[in-house]
mmCIF file of C-alpha atoms in Angstrom:
data_model
loop_
_atom_site.group_PDB
_atom_site.id
_atom_site.type_symbol
_atom_site.label_atom_id
_atom_site.label_comp_id
_atom_site.label_asym_id
_atom_site.label_seq_id
_atom_site.Cartn_x
_atom_site.Cartn_y
_atom_site.Cartn_z
ATOM 1 C CA UNK P 1 0.000 0.000 0.000
ATOM 2 C CA UNK P 2 1.631 3.260 -1.106
ATOM 3 C CA UNK P 3 1.900 6.158 1.296
ATOM 4 C CA UNK P 4 0.200 9.402 0.308
ATOM 5 C CA UNK P 5 2.601 12.142 -0.683
ATOM 6 C CA UNK P 6 3.289 14.602 2.050
ATOM 7 C CA UNK P 7 3.053 18.235 0.990
ATOM 8 C CA UNK P 8 6.426 19.379 -0.215
ATOM 9 C CA UNK P 9 8.121 21.852 2.072
ATOM 10 C CA UNK P 10 8.915 25.115 0.392
ATOM 11 C CA UNK P 11 12.543 25.877 -0.080
ATOM 12 C CA UNK P 12 13.928 29.321 -0.620
ATOM 13 C CA UNK P 13 12.337 32.663 0.081
ATOM 14 C CA UNK P 14 8.702 33.359 -0.592
ATOM 15 C CA UNK P 15 7.504 36.236 -2.702
ATOM 16 C CA UNK P 16 6.089 38.149 0.283
ATOM 17 C CA UNK P 17 9.321 37.941 2.194
ATOM 18 C CA UNK P 18 11.255 39.200 -0.829
ATOM 19 C CA UNK P 19 8.883 42.136 -1.209
ATOM 20 C CA UNK P 20 9.190 42.922 2.478
ATOM 21 C CA UNK P 21 12.996 42.806 2.378
ATOM 22 C CA UNK P 22 13.466 44.833 -0.819
ATOM 23 C CA UNK P 23 13.101 48.319 0.785
ATOM 24 C CA UNK P 24 15.448 47.310 3.598
ATOM 25 C CA UNK P 25 18.015 46.080 1.093
ATOM 26 C CA UNK P 26 17.789 49.370 -0.794
ATOM 27 C CA UNK P 27 18.303 51.290 2.436
ATOM 28 C CA UNK P 28 21.227 49.060 3.391
ATOM 29 C CA UNK P 29 22.787 49.669 -0.018
ATOM 30 C CA UNK P 30 22.657 53.393 0.679
ATOM 31 C CA UNK P 31 24.166 52.869 4.127
ATOM 32 C CA UNK P 32 26.949 50.642 2.892
ATOM 33 C CA UNK P 33 28.078 53.057 0.205
ATOM 34 C CA UNK P 34 30.925 54.054 2.532
ATOM 35 C CA UNK P 35 32.981 51.037 1.539
ATOM 36 C CA UNK P 36 32.777 52.000 -2.121
ATOM 37 C CA UNK P 37 32.897 55.778 -1.793
ATOM 38 C CA UNK P 38 33.951 57.305 1.489
ATOM 39 C CA UNK P 39 33.254 60.783 0.133
ATOM 40 C CA UNK P 40 35.737 63.613 -0.157
ATOM 41 C CA UNK P 41 38.957 63.486 1.843
ATOM 42 C CA UNK P 42 39.253 65.804 4.819
ATOM 43 C CA UNK P 43 40.064 69.311 3.693
ATOM 44 C CA UNK P 44 39.118 68.805 0.058
ATOM 45 C CA UNK P 45 36.035 70.468 -1.415
ATOM 46 C CA UNK P 46 32.868 68.452 -2.035
ATOM 47 C CA UNK P 47 32.353 67.287 -5.576
ATOM 48 C CA UNK P 48 30.039 69.678 -7.395
ATOM 49 C CA UNK P 49 27.620 66.893 -8.379
ATOM 50 C CA UNK P 50 27.005 65.835 -4.788
ATOM 51 C CA UNK P 51 26.572 69.448 -3.702
ATOM 52 C CA UNK P 52 24.027 69.987 -6.470
ATOM 53 C CA UNK P 53 22.168 66.826 -5.411
ATOM 54 C CA UNK P 54 22.102 68.008 -1.783
ATOM 55 C CA UNK P 55 20.916 71.483 -2.723
ATOM 56 C CA UNK P 56 18.266 69.992 -5.033
ATOM 57 C CA UNK P 57 17.010 67.707 -2.258
ATOM 58 C CA UNK P 58 16.770 70.645 0.170
ATOM 59 C CA UNK P 59 14.947 72.742 -2.426
ATOM 60 C CA UNK P 60 12.539 69.878 -3.203
ATOM 61 C CA UNK P 61 11.695 69.524 0.495
ATOM 62 C CA UNK P 62 11.079 73.270 0.867
ATOM 63 C CA UNK P 63 8.852 73.297 -2.215
ATOM 64 C CA UNK P 64 6.979 70.268 -0.897
ATOM 65 C CA UNK P 65 6.385 72.083 2.401
ATOM 66 C CA UNK P 66 5.019 75.018 0.374
ATOM 67 C CA UNK P 67 2.619 72.648 -1.418
ATOM 68 C CA UNK P 68 1.414 71.339 1.945
ATOM 69 C CA UNK P 69 0.944 74.942 3.119
ATOM 70 C CA UNK P 70 -1.134 75.756 0.043
ATOM 71 C CA UNK P 71 -3.348 72.673 0.433
ATOM 72 C CA UNK P 72 -3.837 73.328 4.151
ATOM 73 C CA UNK P 73 -4.753 76.965 3.399
ATOM 74 C CA UNK P 74 -7.272 75.896 0.733
ATOM 75 C CA UNK P 75 -8.696 72.922 2.661
ATOM 76 C CA UNK P 76 -8.607 73.687 6.396
ATOM 77 C CA UNK P 77 -10.238 70.327 7.161
ATOM 78 C CA UNK P 78 -7.057 68.556 6.075
ATOM 79 C CA UNK P 79 -4.788 70.525 8.428
ATOM 80 C CA UNK P 80 -4.685 67.881 11.163
ATOM 81 C CA UNK P 81 -3.939 65.095 8.666
ATOM 82 C CA UNK P 82 -1.348 67.025 6.643
ATOM 83 C CA UNK P 83 0.362 68.960 9.436
ATOM 84 C CA UNK P 84 2.751 66.169 10.480
ATOM 85 C CA UNK P 85 3.651 65.406 6.856
ATOM 86 C CA UNK P 86 4.401 69.081 6.240
ATOM 87 C CA UNK P 87 6.552 69.247 9.376
ATOM 88 C CA UNK P 88 8.515 66.251 8.101
ATOM 89 C CA UNK P 89 9.161 68.049 4.814
ATOM 90 C CA UNK P 90 10.504 71.053 6.762
ATOM 91 C CA UNK P 91 12.744 68.775 8.858
ATOM 92 C CA UNK P 92 14.011 67.078 5.712
ATOM 93 C CA UNK P 93 14.931 70.438 4.182
ATOM 94 C CA UNK P 94 16.789 71.388 7.364
ATOM 95 C CA UNK P 95 18.624 68.048 7.381
ATOM 96 C CA UNK P 96 19.842 68.495 3.809
ATOM 97 C CA UNK P 97 20.835 72.088 4.510
ATOM 98 C CA UNK P 98 22.692 71.209 7.715
ATOM 99 C CA UNK P 99 24.527 68.419 5.860
ATOM 100 C CA UNK P 100 25.887 71.088 3.523
ATOM 101 C CA UNK P 101 26.731 73.349 6.455
ATOM 102 C CA UNK P 102 28.435 70.524 8.342
ATOM 103 C CA UNK P 103 30.582 69.797 5.301
ATOM 104 C CA UNK P 104 31.543 73.471 5.134
ATOM 105 C CA UNK P 105 29.941 73.843 1.739
ATOM 106 C CA UNK P 106 26.711 75.665 2.458
ATOM 107 C CA UNK P 107 25.305 76.924 -0.763
ATOM 108 C CA UNK P 108 23.839 80.432 -1.016
ATOM 109 C CA UNK P 109 21.205 78.808 -3.212
ATOM 110 C CA UNK P 110 19.863 76.765 -0.272
ATOM 111 C CA UNK P 111 19.432 78.982 2.789
ATOM 112 C CA UNK P 112 17.472 77.726 5.768
ATOM 113 C CA UNK P 113 13.844 78.768 5.254
ATOM 114 C CA UNK P 114 12.619 81.507 7.571
ATOM 115 C CA UNK P 115 9.878 79.196 8.848
ATOM 116 C CA UNK P 116 12.279 76.335 9.582
ATOM 117 C CA UNK P 117 13.719 77.721 12.790
ATOM 118 C CA UNK P 118 13.019 76.270 16.223
ATOM 119 C CA UNK P 119 9.326 75.910 15.420
ATOM 120 C CA UNK P 120 8.970 73.497 12.516
ATOM 121 C CA UNK P 121 5.258 74.224 12.340
ATOM 122 C CA UNK P 122 5.714 77.785 11.074
ATOM 123 C CA UNK P 123 4.878 78.265 7.387
ATOM 124 C CA UNK P 124 7.664 78.286 4.820
ATOM 125 C CA UNK P 125 7.639 81.507 2.769
ATOM 126 C CA UNK P 126 7.376 81.111 -0.963
ATOM 127 C CA UNK P 127 9.828 82.926 -3.188
ATOM 128 C CA UNK P 128 7.935 81.819 -6.282
ATOM 129 C CA UNK P 129 4.306 82.042 -7.313
ATOM 130 C CA UNK P 130 1.745 80.252 -5.124
ATOM 131 C CA UNK P 131 1.106 76.591 -5.814
ATOM 132 C CA UNK P 132 -2.281 75.966 -7.479
ATOM 133 C CA UNK P 133 -4.561 73.771 -5.352
ATOM 134 C CA UNK P 134 -7.446 71.698 -6.768
ATOM 135 C CA UNK P 135 -10.904 72.567 -5.460
ATOM 136 C CA UNK P 136 -11.651 69.007 -4.308
ATOM 137 C CA UNK P 137 -9.851 67.615 -1.265
ATOM 138 C CA UNK P 138 -9.386 64.237 -2.952
ATOM 139 C CA UNK P 139 -7.684 65.869 -5.951
ATOM 140 C CA UNK P 140 -5.489 67.971 -3.659
ATOM 141 C CA UNK P 141 -4.379 64.833 -1.797
ATOM 142 C CA UNK P 142 -3.684 63.071 -5.096
ATOM 143 C CA UNK P 143 -1.530 66.000 -6.205
ATOM 144 C CA UNK P 144 0.460 65.875 -2.970
ATOM 145 C CA UNK P 145 0.888 62.107 -3.302
ATOM 146 C CA UNK P 146 2.131 62.503 -6.876
ATOM 147 C CA UNK P 147 4.628 65.175 -5.793
ATOM 148 C CA UNK P 148 5.873 63.004 -2.905
ATOM 149 C CA UNK P 149 6.236 60.003 -5.247
ATOM 150 C CA UNK P 150 8.142 62.003 -7.872
ATOM 151 C CA UNK P 151 10.531 63.471 -5.307
ATOM 152 C CA UNK P 152 11.112 60.081 -3.629
ATOM 153 C CA UNK P 153 11.914 58.520 -7.007
ATOM 154 C CA UNK P 154 14.323 61.346 -7.849
ATOM 155 C CA UNK P 155 16.077 60.897 -4.490
ATOM 156 C CA UNK P 156 16.444 57.161 -5.005
ATOM 157 C CA UNK P 157 18.134 57.820 -8.348
ATOM 158 C CA UNK P 158 20.410 60.472 -6.830
ATOM 159 C CA UNK P 159 21.629 58.265 -3.987
ATOM 160 C CA UNK P 160 23.400 55.910 -6.384
ATOM 161 C CA UNK P 161 26.080 58.520 -7.141
ATOM 162 C CA UNK P 162 26.035 60.339 -3.799
ATOM 163 C CA UNK P 163 28.766 60.167 -1.148
ATOM 164 C CA UNK P 164 27.981 57.934 1.845
ATOM 165 C CA UNK P 165 26.455 60.482 4.245
ATOM 166 C CA UNK P 166 24.287 62.091 1.586
ATOM 167 C CA UNK P 167 23.243 58.659 0.262
ATOM 168 C CA UNK P 168 22.077 57.643 3.750
ATOM 169 C CA UNK P 169 20.025 60.792 4.102
ATOM 170 C CA UNK P 170 18.573 60.506 0.597
ATOM 171 C CA UNK P 171 17.565 56.871 1.238
ATOM 172 C CA UNK P 172 15.975 57.705 4.567
ATOM 173 C CA UNK P 173 14.037 60.684 3.243
ATOM 174 C CA UNK P 174 12.954 58.751 0.122
ATOM 175 C CA UNK P 175 11.565 56.033 2.406
ATOM 176 C CA UNK P 176 9.707 58.675 4.398
ATOM 177 C CA UNK P 177 8.324 60.074 1.142
ATOM 178 C CA UNK P 178 7.058 56.629 0.173
ATOM 179 C CA UNK P 179 5.340 56.381 3.562
ATOM 180 C CA UNK P 180 3.796 59.810 2.983
ATOM 181 C CA UNK P 181 2.415 58.600 -0.349
ATOM 182 C CA UNK P 182 0.762 55.691 1.471
ATOM 183 C CA UNK P 183 -0.731 57.997 4.121
ATOM 184 C CA UNK P 184 -2.010 60.393 1.453
ATOM 185 C CA UNK P 185 -3.576 57.691 -0.712
ATOM 186 C CA UNK P 186 -4.698 55.088 1.818
ATOM 187 C CA UNK P 187 -4.980 57.031 5.072
#
């Protein structure tokens, strides 16, 4: 009498575990960039490309905070939901700006926003024209989610060529942007 076949045990990783590990692996790749590129030697100036990437990231975060300000001003009912996301954008801008200051290469193009002082909840002034806001809350949230997604994608691309410290910050802030997209679309 033959024995029934026992269910075969799975070998190797499952699809869900691979999907769960992928963001962590990307973050770890950004953190381990130090072994490949330790950045500029002490006393030497930062490479112009990394400085441009840092300044761009700071500018993107400031502009994102301005978008949050505009949506909150147009849709006061979203203020409680969007306030923490906006504060994160302000903190991200300050982090990128302080990274440039810490390296001794602060760019005149990326000053600390007037509203980014001790109180991160103060509005960020806009040097450009105001950001247009859709009349419907759902459309305004979709616009913010699209902006967060675009900026997170741009940061992920930039971290590949960035020095170690900037790559870590870009990876961390890109992950936060992806979380913001989830909160804006699913929350």
